[in-house]
Amino acid sequence: MEAAHNGPVTGTAAPGTVTVDVAVESPEEMKELGRRISGVLAPGDLVMLTGELGAGKTTLTRGLGEGLGVRGAVTSPTFVIARVHPPLGEGPALVHVDAYRLGGGLDEMEDLDLDVSLPESVIVVEWGDGKVEELSDDRLQVVIDRAVGDTDDERRTVTLVGIGARWAGLREELAAR
Ligand SMILES: Nc1ncnc2c1ncn2[C@@H]1O[C@H](COP(=O)(O)OP(=O)(O)OP(=O)(O)O)[C@@H](O)[C@H]1O
Ligand SMILES: [Mg+2]
């Protein structure tokens, strides 16, 4: 179901980024991909989800939440900027952010005064491009592409791009997941 390759995904990716392509055929597979990605996540990780409306960003986050074992259903955070899902066990909390209405970027994110330690949490951000990159030198960028023009088509191509030293040695782990 998956193909992996080295090297930058686009001309703008920095050299040394880790890139893995995954073919996803259904919402259930998207959730499963989230569960599998959760296995490599650690406290302090930043995951940025990119993809158009309805691409499957929240669906993948649901899988991340299940895999991490956190409390509360992961739903679209459209009417709140961020939702904290505390861990049920020993793992990190999941902080699920919809940055769509986050005008000021990072400062505003810190001003949200979330009752959680960001360095001890996994932070997953929808619509964060150009806004939250400064939160961390490293990030896992998840780019979801849908077959153009057909909203009934459930096929997606997901490109995982690991940016920074955190992800440098983890191509195999991401590809196997
Ligand atoms: N392969 C797929 N992966 C994920 N969702 C899919 C897939 N195929 C169809 N869908 C459907 O597309 C919708 C995706 O919704 P979801 O809320 O996850 O998208 P989103 O990217 O978070 O959208 P938004 O930008 O509004 O936040 C769901 O209704 C889901 O059932
Ligand atoms: Mg969403």
mmCIF file with all atom_site columns, C-alpha atoms and ligand atoms in Angstrom:
data_model
loop_
_atom_site.group_PDB
_atom_site.id
_atom_site.type_symbol
_atom_site.label_atom_id
_atom_site.label_alt_id
_atom_site.label_comp_id
_atom_site.label_asym_id
_atom_site.label_entity_id
_atom_site.label_seq_id
_atom_site.pdbx_PDB_ins_code
_atom_site.Cartn_x
_atom_site.Cartn_y
_atom_site.Cartn_z
_atom_site.occupancy
_atom_site.B_iso_or_equiv
_atom_site.pdbx_formal_charge
_atom_site.auth_seq_id
_atom_site.auth_comp_id
_atom_site.auth_asym_id
_atom_site.auth_atom_id
_atom_site.pdbx_PDB_model_num
ATOM   1   C  CA  . MET A 1 1   ? 0.000   0.000  0.000  1.00 0.00 ? 1   MET A CA  1
ATOM   2   C  CA  . GLU A 1 2   ? 2.919   2.315  0.346  1.00 0.00 ? 2   GLU A CA  1
ATOM   3   C  CA  . ALA A 1 3   ? 5.887   3.525  -1.599 1.00 0.00 ? 3   ALA A CA  1
ATOM   4   C  CA  . ALA A 1 4   ? 8.814   5.316  -0.043 1.00 0.00 ? 4   ALA A CA  1
ATOM   5   C  CA  . HIS A 1 5   ? 11.567  7.393  -1.505 1.00 0.00 ? 5   HIS A CA  1
ATOM   6   C  CA  . ASN A 1 6   ? 14.346  9.623  -0.346 1.00 0.00 ? 6   ASN A CA  1
ATOM   7   C  CA  . GLY A 1 7   ? 14.803  13.256 -1.078 1.00 0.00 ? 7   GLY A CA  1
ATOM   8   C  CA  . PRO A 1 8   ? 12.747  16.401 -1.107 1.00 0.00 ? 8   PRO A CA  1
ATOM   9   C  CA  . VAL A 1 9   ? 9.081   16.217 -2.028 1.00 0.00 ? 9   VAL A CA  1
ATOM   10  C  CA  . THR A 1 10  ? 9.058   19.570 -3.770 1.00 0.00 ? 10  THR A CA  1
ATOM   11  C  CA  . GLY A 1 11  ? 11.630  22.095 -4.826 1.00 0.00 ? 11  GLY A CA  1
ATOM   12  C  CA  . THR A 1 12  ? 11.040  24.015 -1.621 1.00 0.00 ? 12  THR A CA  1
ATOM   13  C  CA  . ALA A 1 13  ? 11.873  21.169 0.762  1.00 0.00 ? 13  ALA A CA  1
ATOM   14  C  CA  . ALA A 1 14  ? 15.233  21.535 2.473  1.00 0.00 ? 14  ALA A CA  1
ATOM   15  C  CA  . PRO A 1 15  ? 17.875  18.938 1.729  1.00 0.00 ? 15  PRO A CA  1
ATOM   16  C  CA  . GLY A 1 16  ? 17.975  16.231 4.362  1.00 0.00 ? 16  GLY A CA  1
ATOM   17  C  CA  . THR A 1 17  ? 14.247  16.141 4.903  1.00 0.00 ? 17  THR A CA  1
ATOM   18  C  CA  . VAL A 1 18  ? 12.742  12.680 5.204  1.00 0.00 ? 18  VAL A CA  1
ATOM   19  C  CA  . THR A 1 19  ? 9.918   11.957 2.769  1.00 0.00 ? 19  THR A CA  1
ATOM   20  C  CA  . VAL A 1 20  ? 7.530   9.007  2.573  1.00 0.00 ? 20  VAL A CA  1
ATOM   21  C  CA  . ASP A 1 21  ? 4.497   8.658  0.282  1.00 0.00 ? 21  ASP A CA  1
ATOM   22  C  CA  . VAL A 1 22  ? 1.525   6.587  1.404  1.00 0.00 ? 22  VAL A CA  1
ATOM   23  C  CA  . ALA A 1 23  ? -1.509  5.654  -0.694 1.00 0.00 ? 23  ALA A CA  1
ATOM   24  C  CA  . VAL A 1 24  ? -4.737  5.792  1.337  1.00 0.00 ? 24  VAL A CA  1
ATOM   25  C  CA  . GLU A 1 25  ? -7.927  4.292  -0.090 1.00 0.00 ? 25  GLU A CA  1
ATOM   26  C  CA  . SER A 1 26  ? -10.598 5.063  2.515  1.00 0.00 ? 26  SER A CA  1
ATOM   27  C  CA  . PRO A 1 27  ? -11.388 7.012  5.705  1.00 0.00 ? 27  PRO A CA  1
ATOM   28  C  CA  . GLU A 1 28  ? -10.681 3.852  7.711  1.00 0.00 ? 28  GLU A CA  1
ATOM   29  C  CA  . GLU A 1 29  ? -7.223  3.583  6.161  1.00 0.00 ? 29  GLU A CA  1
ATOM   30  C  CA  . MET A 1 30  ? -6.611  7.255  6.955  1.00 0.00 ? 30  MET A CA  1
ATOM   31  C  CA  . LYS A 1 31  ? -7.406  6.591  10.602 1.00 0.00 ? 31  LYS A CA  1
ATOM   32  C  CA  . GLU A 1 32  ? -5.166  3.538  10.514 1.00 0.00 ? 32  GLU A CA  1
ATOM   33  C  CA  . LEU A 1 33  ? -2.333  5.663  9.125  1.00 0.00 ? 33  LEU A CA  1
ATOM   34  C  CA  . GLY A 1 34  ? -2.858  8.041  12.053 1.00 0.00 ? 34  GLY A CA  1
ATOM   35  C  CA  . ARG A 1 35  ? -2.640  5.149  14.501 1.00 0.00 ? 35  ARG A CA  1
ATOM   36  C  CA  . ARG A 1 36  ? 0.548   3.959  12.897 1.00 0.00 ? 36  ARG A CA  1
ATOM   37  C  CA  . ILE A 1 37  ? 2.148   7.424  12.874 1.00 0.00 ? 37  ILE A CA  1
ATOM   38  C  CA  . SER A 1 38  ? 1.284   7.794  16.554 1.00 0.00 ? 38  SER A CA  1
ATOM   39  C  CA  . GLY A 1 39  ? 3.752   4.987  17.247 1.00 0.00 ? 39  GLY A CA  1
ATOM   40  C  CA  . VAL A 1 40  ? 6.707   7.220  16.390 1.00 0.00 ? 40  VAL A CA  1
ATOM   41  C  CA  . LEU A 1 41  ? 5.461   10.341 18.138 1.00 0.00 ? 41  LEU A CA  1
ATOM   42  C  CA  . ALA A 1 42  ? 7.042   11.643 21.318 1.00 0.00 ? 42  ALA A CA  1
ATOM   43  C  CA  . PRO A 1 43  ? 6.294   14.502 23.732 1.00 0.00 ? 43  PRO A CA  1
ATOM   44  C  CA  . GLY A 1 44  ? 7.109   17.857 22.140 1.00 0.00 ? 44  GLY A CA  1
ATOM   45  C  CA  . ASP A 1 45  ? 6.483   16.704 18.579 1.00 0.00 ? 45  ASP A CA  1
ATOM   46  C  CA  . LEU A 1 46  ? 4.732   19.071 16.184 1.00 0.00 ? 46  LEU A CA  1
ATOM   47  C  CA  . VAL A 1 47  ? 2.609   17.559 13.412 1.00 0.00 ? 47  VAL A CA  1
ATOM   48  C  CA  . MET A 1 48  ? 1.290   19.898 10.739 1.00 0.00 ? 48  MET A CA  1
ATOM   49  C  CA  . LEU A 1 49  ? -1.573  18.729 8.533  1.00 0.00 ? 49  LEU A CA  1
ATOM   50  C  CA  . THR A 1 50  ? -1.955  20.246 5.102  1.00 0.00 ? 50  THR A CA  1
ATOM   51  C  CA  . GLY A 1 51  ? -4.783  19.569 2.674  1.00 0.00 ? 51  GLY A CA  1
ATOM   52  C  CA  . GLU A 1 52  ? -7.915  21.162 1.334  1.00 0.00 ? 52  GLU A CA  1
ATOM   53  C  CA  . LEU A 1 53  ? -11.335 21.185 3.044  1.00 0.00 ? 53  LEU A CA  1
ATOM   54  C  CA  . GLY A 1 54  ? -12.450 17.627 3.638  1.00 0.00 ? 54  GLY A CA  1
ATOM   55  C  CA  . ALA A 1 55  ? -9.088  16.139 2.688  1.00 0.00 ? 55  ALA A CA  1
ATOM   56  C  CA  . GLY A 1 56  ? -9.054  14.015 5.839  1.00 0.00 ? 56  GLY A CA  1
ATOM   57  C  CA  . LYS A 1 57  ? -6.939  15.995 8.322  1.00 0.00 ? 57  LYS A CA  1
ATOM   58  C  CA  . THR A 1 58  ? -9.317  15.486 11.237 1.00 0.00 ? 58  THR A CA  1
ATOM   59  C  CA  . THR A 1 59  ? -9.853  11.846 10.278 1.00 0.00 ? 59  THR A CA  1
ATOM   60  C  CA  . LEU A 1 60  ? -6.104  11.230 10.493 1.00 0.00 ? 60  LEU A CA  1
ATOM   61  C  CA  . THR A 1 61  ? -5.976  13.092 13.823 1.00 0.00 ? 61  THR A CA  1
ATOM   62  C  CA  . ARG A 1 62  ? -8.675  10.755 15.145 1.00 0.00 ? 62  ARG A CA  1
ATOM   63  C  CA  . GLY A 1 63  ? -6.281  7.868  14.460 1.00 0.00 ? 63  GLY A CA  1
ATOM   64  C  CA  . LEU A 1 64  ? -3.454  9.732  16.188 1.00 0.00 ? 64  LEU A CA  1
ATOM   65  C  CA  . GLY A 1 65  ? -5.673  10.194 19.245 1.00 0.00 ? 65  GLY A CA  1
ATOM   66  C  CA  . GLU A 1 66  ? -6.627  6.527  19.307 1.00 0.00 ? 66  GLU A CA  1
ATOM   67  C  CA  . GLY A 1 67  ? -3.020  5.467  18.919 1.00 0.00 ? 67  GLY A CA  1
ATOM   68  C  CA  . LEU A 1 68  ? -1.782  7.788  21.642 1.00 0.00 ? 68  LEU A CA  1
ATOM   69  C  CA  . GLY A 1 69  ? -4.608  6.708  23.929 1.00 0.00 ? 69  GLY A CA  1
ATOM   70  C  CA  . VAL A 1 70  ? -6.057  10.077 24.850 1.00 0.00 ? 70  VAL A CA  1
ATOM   71  C  CA  . ARG A 1 71  ? -9.370  11.107 26.366 1.00 0.00 ? 71  ARG A CA  1
ATOM   72  C  CA  . GLY A 1 72  ? -12.227 12.593 24.402 1.00 0.00 ? 72  GLY A CA  1
ATOM   73  C  CA  . ALA A 1 73  ? -13.381 12.207 20.830 1.00 0.00 ? 73  ALA A CA  1
ATOM   74  C  CA  . VAL A 1 74  ? -11.275 14.018 18.267 1.00 0.00 ? 74  VAL A CA  1
ATOM   75  C  CA  . THR A 1 75  ? -13.675 16.195 16.308 1.00 0.00 ? 75  THR A CA  1
ATOM   76  C  CA  . SER A 1 76  ? -13.306 19.110 13.984 1.00 0.00 ? 76  SER A CA  1
ATOM   77  C  CA  . PRO A 1 77  ? -12.059 21.959 16.151 1.00 0.00 ? 77  PRO A CA  1
ATOM   78  C  CA  . THR A 1 78  ? -13.573 24.579 13.871 1.00 0.00 ? 78  THR A CA  1
ATOM   79  C  CA  . PHE A 1 79  ? -15.367 26.464 16.619 1.00 0.00 ? 79  PHE A CA  1
ATOM   80  C  CA  . VAL A 1 80  ? -12.525 26.337 19.091 1.00 0.00 ? 80  VAL A CA  1
ATOM   81  C  CA  . ILE A 1 81  ? -8.956  27.157 18.215 1.00 0.00 ? 81  ILE A CA  1
ATOM   82  C  CA  . ALA A 1 82  ? -7.492  24.300 20.234 1.00 0.00 ? 82  ALA A CA  1
ATOM   83  C  CA  . ARG A 1 83  ? -8.672  21.293 22.155 1.00 0.00 ? 83  ARG A CA  1
ATOM   84  C  CA  . VAL A 1 84  ? -6.595  19.411 24.705 1.00 0.00 ? 84  VAL A CA  1
ATOM   85  C  CA  . HIS A 1 85  ? -7.004  15.629 24.929 1.00 0.00 ? 85  HIS A CA  1
ATOM   86  C  CA  . PRO A 1 86  ? -5.333  14.432 28.138 1.00 0.00 ? 86  PRO A CA  1
ATOM   87  C  CA  . PRO A 1 87  ? -3.615  11.050 28.151 1.00 0.00 ? 87  PRO A CA  1
ATOM   88  C  CA  . LEU A 1 88  ? -5.529  8.101  29.576 1.00 0.00 ? 88  LEU A CA  1
ATOM   89  C  CA  . GLY A 1 89  ? -2.251  6.431  30.528 1.00 0.00 ? 89  GLY A CA  1
ATOM   90  C  CA  . GLU A 1 90  ? 1.391   7.407  30.598 1.00 0.00 ? 90  GLU A CA  1
ATOM   91  C  CA  . GLY A 1 91  ? 1.721   9.001  27.176 1.00 0.00 ? 91  GLY A CA  1
ATOM   92  C  CA  . PRO A 1 92  ? 1.644   12.632 26.081 1.00 0.00 ? 92  PRO A CA  1
ATOM   93  C  CA  . ALA A 1 93  ? -1.511  14.737 25.768 1.00 0.00 ? 93  ALA A CA  1
ATOM   94  C  CA  . LEU A 1 94  ? -2.746  15.517 22.272 1.00 0.00 ? 94  LEU A CA  1
ATOM   95  C  CA  . VAL A 1 95  ? -3.303  19.198 21.542 1.00 0.00 ? 95  VAL A CA  1
ATOM   96  C  CA  . HIS A 1 96  ? -5.443  19.525 18.418 1.00 0.00 ? 96  HIS A CA  1
ATOM   97  C  CA  . VAL A 1 97  ? -5.309  22.992 16.899 1.00 0.00 ? 97  VAL A CA  1
ATOM   98  C  CA  . ASP A 1 98  ? -7.330  24.586 14.120 1.00 0.00 ? 98  ASP A CA  1
ATOM   99  C  CA  . ALA A 1 99  ? -5.135  27.501 13.129 1.00 0.00 ? 99  ALA A CA  1
ATOM   100 C  CA  . TYR A 1 100 ? -7.585  28.733 10.505 1.00 0.00 ? 100 TYR A CA  1
ATOM   101 C  CA  . ARG A 1 101 ? -8.645  31.709 12.596 1.00 0.00 ? 101 ARG A CA  1
ATOM   102 C  CA  . LEU A 1 102 ? -5.303  32.120 14.299 1.00 0.00 ? 102 LEU A CA  1
ATOM   103 C  CA  . GLY A 1 103 ? -4.406  35.471 12.811 1.00 0.00 ? 103 GLY A CA  1
ATOM   104 C  CA  . GLY A 1 104 ? -1.262  36.264 14.715 1.00 0.00 ? 104 GLY A CA  1
ATOM   105 C  CA  . GLY A 1 105 ? 0.410   32.899 14.548 1.00 0.00 ? 105 GLY A CA  1
ATOM   106 C  CA  . LEU A 1 106 ? 2.707   31.745 17.307 1.00 0.00 ? 106 LEU A CA  1
ATOM   107 C  CA  . ASP A 1 107 ? 2.118   34.586 19.796 1.00 0.00 ? 107 ASP A CA  1
ATOM   108 C  CA  . GLU A 1 108 ? -1.599  33.999 19.725 1.00 0.00 ? 108 GLU A CA  1
ATOM   109 C  CA  . MET A 1 109 ? -1.081  30.270 20.169 1.00 0.00 ? 109 MET A CA  1
ATOM   110 C  CA  . GLU A 1 110 ? 0.943   30.911 23.319 1.00 0.00 ? 110 GLU A CA  1
ATOM   111 C  CA  . ASP A 1 111 ? -1.680  33.410 24.498 1.00 0.00 ? 111 ASP A CA  1
ATOM   112 C  CA  . LEU A 1 112 ? -4.345  30.725 24.337 1.00 0.00 ? 112 LEU A CA  1
ATOM   113 C  CA  . ASP A 1 113 ? -3.072  29.771 27.754 1.00 0.00 ? 113 ASP A CA  1
ATOM   114 C  CA  . LEU A 1 114 ? -3.847  26.113 27.255 1.00 0.00 ? 114 LEU A CA  1
ATOM   115 C  CA  . ASP A 1 115 ? -3.808  24.278 30.539 1.00 0.00 ? 115 ASP A CA  1
ATOM   116 C  CA  . VAL A 1 116 ? -1.113  21.928 29.320 1.00 0.00 ? 116 VAL A CA  1
ATOM   117 C  CA  . SER A 1 117 ? 2.643   21.891 28.815 1.00 0.00 ? 117 SER A CA  1
ATOM   118 C  CA  . LEU A 1 118 ? 3.317   22.100 25.088 1.00 0.00 ? 118 LEU A CA  1
ATOM   119 C  CA  . PRO A 1 119 ? 6.814   20.517 25.387 1.00 0.00 ? 119 PRO A CA  1
ATOM   120 C  CA  . GLU A 1 120 ? 5.181   17.520 27.068 1.00 0.00 ? 120 GLU A CA  1
ATOM   121 C  CA  . SER A 1 121 ? 2.402   17.198 24.495 1.00 0.00 ? 121 SER A CA  1
ATOM   122 C  CA  . VAL A 1 122 ? 2.012   16.158 20.894 1.00 0.00 ? 122 VAL A CA  1
ATOM   123 C  CA  . ILE A 1 123 ? 0.700   19.187 19.001 1.00 0.00 ? 123 ILE A CA  1
ATOM   124 C  CA  . VAL A 1 124 ? -1.301  18.559 15.837 1.00 0.00 ? 124 VAL A CA  1
ATOM   125 C  CA  . VAL A 1 125 ? -2.225  21.582 13.769 1.00 0.00 ? 125 VAL A CA  1
ATOM   126 C  CA  . GLU A 1 126 ? -4.690  21.897 10.888 1.00 0.00 ? 126 GLU A CA  1
ATOM   127 C  CA  . TRP A 1 127 ? -4.349  24.969 8.667  1.00 0.00 ? 127 TRP A CA  1
ATOM   128 C  CA  . GLY A 1 128 ? -1.110  25.976 10.352 1.00 0.00 ? 128 GLY A CA  1
ATOM   129 C  CA  . ASP A 1 129 ? 1.030   26.660 7.289  1.00 0.00 ? 129 ASP A CA  1
ATOM   130 C  CA  . GLY A 1 130 ? 2.925   29.894 7.682  1.00 0.00 ? 130 GLY A CA  1
ATOM   131 C  CA  . LYS A 1 131 ? 1.694   30.316 11.242 1.00 0.00 ? 131 LYS A CA  1
ATOM   132 C  CA  . VAL A 1 132 ? 3.070   27.761 13.661 1.00 0.00 ? 132 VAL A CA  1
ATOM   133 C  CA  . GLU A 1 133 ? 6.372   26.591 12.176 1.00 0.00 ? 133 GLU A CA  1
ATOM   134 C  CA  . GLU A 1 134 ? 8.227   28.607 14.829 1.00 0.00 ? 134 GLU A CA  1
ATOM   135 C  CA  . LEU A 1 135 ? 6.785   26.408 17.557 1.00 0.00 ? 135 LEU A CA  1
ATOM   136 C  CA  . SER A 1 136 ? 9.526   23.888 16.853 1.00 0.00 ? 136 SER A CA  1
ATOM   137 C  CA  . ASP A 1 137 ? 12.696  23.517 14.759 1.00 0.00 ? 137 ASP A CA  1
ATOM   138 C  CA  . ASP A 1 138 ? 11.469  20.061 13.848 1.00 0.00 ? 138 ASP A CA  1
ATOM   139 C  CA  . ARG A 1 139 ? 8.119   19.026 12.539 1.00 0.00 ? 139 ARG A CA  1
ATOM   140 C  CA  . LEU A 1 140 ? 6.305   16.242 10.756 1.00 0.00 ? 140 LEU A CA  1
ATOM   141 C  CA  . GLN A 1 141 ? 4.441   17.698 7.822  1.00 0.00 ? 141 GLN A CA  1
ATOM   142 C  CA  . VAL A 1 142 ? 1.552   15.556 6.616  1.00 0.00 ? 142 VAL A CA  1
ATOM   143 C  CA  . VAL A 1 143 ? 0.368   16.619 3.170  1.00 0.00 ? 143 VAL A CA  1
ATOM   144 C  CA  . ILE A 1 144 ? -2.918  15.084 2.008  1.00 0.00 ? 144 ILE A CA  1
ATOM   145 C  CA  . ASP A 1 145 ? -3.753  15.217 -1.689 1.00 0.00 ? 145 ASP A CA  1
ATOM   146 C  CA  . ARG A 1 146 ? -7.130  14.255 -3.074 1.00 0.00 ? 146 ARG A CA  1
ATOM   147 C  CA  . ALA A 1 147 ? -7.909  13.226 -6.628 1.00 0.00 ? 147 ALA A CA  1
ATOM   148 C  CA  . VAL A 1 148 ? -8.801  16.532 -8.218 1.00 0.00 ? 148 VAL A CA  1
ATOM   149 C  CA  . GLY A 1 149 ? -12.389 17.357 -9.027 1.00 0.00 ? 149 GLY A CA  1
ATOM   150 C  CA  . ASP A 1 150 ? -14.105 14.292 -7.627 1.00 0.00 ? 150 ASP A CA  1
ATOM   151 C  CA  . THR A 1 151 ? -15.256 14.651 -4.030 1.00 0.00 ? 151 THR A CA  1
ATOM   152 C  CA  . ASP A 1 152 ? -16.720 11.106 -4.046 1.00 0.00 ? 152 ASP A CA  1
ATOM   153 C  CA  . ASP A 1 153 ? -13.314 9.591  -4.702 1.00 0.00 ? 153 ASP A CA  1
ATOM   154 C  CA  . GLU A 1 154 ? -11.921 8.292  -1.427 1.00 0.00 ? 154 GLU A CA  1
ATOM   155 C  CA  . ARG A 1 155 ? -8.359  7.887  -2.643 1.00 0.00 ? 155 ARG A CA  1
ATOM   156 C  CA  . ARG A 1 156 ? -5.748  10.123 -1.103 1.00 0.00 ? 156 ARG A CA  1
ATOM   157 C  CA  . THR A 1 157 ? -2.018  10.406 -1.436 1.00 0.00 ? 157 THR A CA  1
ATOM   158 C  CA  . VAL A 1 158 ? -0.389  11.278 1.859  1.00 0.00 ? 158 VAL A CA  1
ATOM   159 C  CA  . THR A 1 159 ? 3.152   12.589 1.903  1.00 0.00 ? 159 THR A CA  1
ATOM   160 C  CA  . LEU A 1 160 ? 4.948   12.522 5.228  1.00 0.00 ? 160 LEU A CA  1
ATOM   161 C  CA  . VAL A 1 161 ? 7.782   15.014 5.366  1.00 0.00 ? 161 VAL A CA  1
ATOM   162 C  CA  . GLY A 1 162 ? 9.994   14.921 8.432  1.00 0.00 ? 162 GLY A CA  1
ATOM   163 C  CA  . ILE A 1 163 ? 11.779  18.224 8.841  1.00 0.00 ? 163 ILE A CA  1
ATOM   164 C  CA  . GLY A 1 164 ? 14.725  18.751 11.163 1.00 0.00 ? 164 GLY A CA  1
ATOM   165 C  CA  . ALA A 1 165 ? 17.096  16.604 13.195 1.00 0.00 ? 165 ALA A CA  1
ATOM   166 C  CA  . ARG A 1 166 ? 14.265  14.913 15.095 1.00 0.00 ? 166 ARG A CA  1
ATOM   167 C  CA  . TRP A 1 167 ? 13.218  13.065 11.943 1.00 0.00 ? 167 TRP A CA  1
ATOM   168 C  CA  . ALA A 1 168 ? 16.600  12.645 10.274 1.00 0.00 ? 168 ALA A CA  1
ATOM   169 C  CA  . GLY A 1 169 ? 17.027  8.931  11.022 1.00 0.00 ? 169 GLY A CA  1
ATOM   170 C  CA  . LEU A 1 170 ? 13.378  7.967  10.984 1.00 0.00 ? 170 LEU A CA  1
ATOM   171 C  CA  . ARG A 1 171 ? 12.587  7.362  7.327  1.00 0.00 ? 171 ARG A CA  1
ATOM   172 C  CA  . GLU A 1 172 ? 12.373  3.595  7.826  1.00 0.00 ? 172 GLU A CA  1
ATOM   173 C  CA  . GLU A 1 173 ? 10.112  3.984  10.837 1.00 0.00 ? 173 GLU A CA  1
ATOM   174 C  CA  . LEU A 1 174 ? 7.761   6.290  8.944  1.00 0.00 ? 174 LEU A CA  1
ATOM   175 C  CA  . ALA A 1 175 ? 7.782   4.091  5.848  1.00 0.00 ? 175 ALA A CA  1
ATOM   176 C  CA  . ALA A 1 176 ? 7.055   0.959  7.849  1.00 0.00 ? 176 ALA A CA  1
ATOM   177 C  CA  . ARG A 1 177 ? 4.109   2.663  9.458  1.00 0.00 ? 177 ARG A CA  1
HETATM 178 N  N1  . LIG B 2 .   ? -9.384  8.484  2.167  1.00 0.00 ? 1   LIG B N1  1
HETATM 179 C  C1  . LIG B 2 .   ? -10.052 9.290  2.988  1.00 0.00 ? 1   LIG B C1  1
HETATM 180 N  N2  . LIG B 2 .   ? -9.434  9.768  4.086  1.00 0.00 ? 1   LIG B N2  1
HETATM 181 C  C2  . LIG B 2 .   ? -10.087 10.585 4.938  1.00 0.00 ? 1   LIG B C2  1
HETATM 182 N  N3  . LIG B 2 .   ? -11.352 11.003 4.793  1.00 0.00 ? 1   LIG B N3  1
HETATM 183 C  C3  . LIG B 2 .   ? -12.015 10.569 3.701  1.00 0.00 ? 1   LIG B C3  1
HETATM 184 C  C4  . LIG B 2 .   ? -11.396 9.702  2.769  1.00 0.00 ? 1   LIG B C4  1
HETATM 185 N  N4  . LIG B 2 .   ? -12.287 9.453  1.790  1.00 0.00 ? 1   LIG B N4  1
HETATM 186 C  C5  . LIG B 2 .   ? -13.412 10.094 2.109  1.00 0.00 ? 1   LIG B C5  1
HETATM 187 N  N5  . LIG B 2 .   ? -13.271 10.776 3.258  1.00 0.00 ? 1   LIG B N5  1
HETATM 188 C  C6  . LIG B 2 .   ? -14.317 11.589 3.887  1.00 0.00 ? 1   LIG B C6  1
HETATM 189 O  O1  . LIG B 2 .   ? -13.913 12.932 3.773  1.00 0.00 ? 1   LIG B O1  1
HETATM 190 C  C7  . LIG B 2 .   ? -14.205 13.632 4.975  1.00 0.00 ? 1   LIG B C7  1
HETATM 191 C  C8  . LIG B 2 .   ? -12.929 14.137 5.611  1.00 0.00 ? 1   LIG B C8  1
HETATM 192 O  O2  . LIG B 2 .   ? -13.254 14.967 6.677  1.00 0.00 ? 1   LIG B O2  1
HETATM 193 P  P1  . LIG B 2 .   ? -12.202 15.569 7.665  1.00 0.00 ? 1   LIG B P1  1
HETATM 194 O  O3  . LIG B 2 .   ? -12.969 16.336 8.674  1.00 0.00 ? 1   LIG B O3  1
HETATM 195 O  O4  . LIG B 2 .   ? -11.276 14.515 8.140  1.00 0.00 ? 1   LIG B O4  1
HETATM 196 O  O5  . LIG B 2 .   ? -11.392 16.561 6.692  1.00 0.00 ? 1   LIG B O5  1
HETATM 197 P  P2  . LIG B 2 .   ? -10.501 17.818 7.084  1.00 0.00 ? 1   LIG B P2  1
HETATM 198 O  O6  . LIG B 2 .   ? -9.342  17.789 6.161  1.00 0.00 ? 1   LIG B O6  1
HETATM 199 O  O7  . LIG B 2 .   ? -10.223 17.822 8.527  1.00 0.00 ? 1   LIG B O7  1
HETATM 200 O  O8  . LIG B 2 .   ? -11.451 19.037 6.701  1.00 0.00 ? 1   LIG B O8  1
HETATM 201 P  P3  . LIG B 2 .   ? -11.458 20.544 7.244  1.00 0.00 ? 1   LIG B P3  1
HETATM 202 O  O9  . LIG B 2 .   ? -10.522 21.293 6.357  1.00 0.00 ? 1   LIG B O9  1
HETATM 203 O  O10 . LIG B 2 .   ? -12.858 20.986 7.072  1.00 0.00 ? 1   LIG B O10 1
HETATM 204 O  O11 . LIG B 2 .   ? -11.008 20.525 8.672  1.00 0.00 ? 1   LIG B O11 1
HETATM 205 C  C9  . LIG B 2 .   ? -14.946 12.665 5.882  1.00 0.00 ? 1   LIG B C9  1
HETATM 206 O  O12 . LIG B 2 .   ? -16.322 12.824 5.676  1.00 0.00 ? 1   LIG B O12 1
HETATM 207 C  C10 . LIG B 2 .   ? -14.481 11.309 5.371  1.00 0.00 ? 1   LIG B C10 1
HETATM 208 O  O13 . LIG B 2 .   ? -15.425 10.288 5.583  1.00 0.00 ? 1   LIG B O13 1
HETATM 209 MG MG  . MG  B 3 .   ? -10.558 19.215 10.010 1.00 0.00 ? 2   MG  B MG  1
#
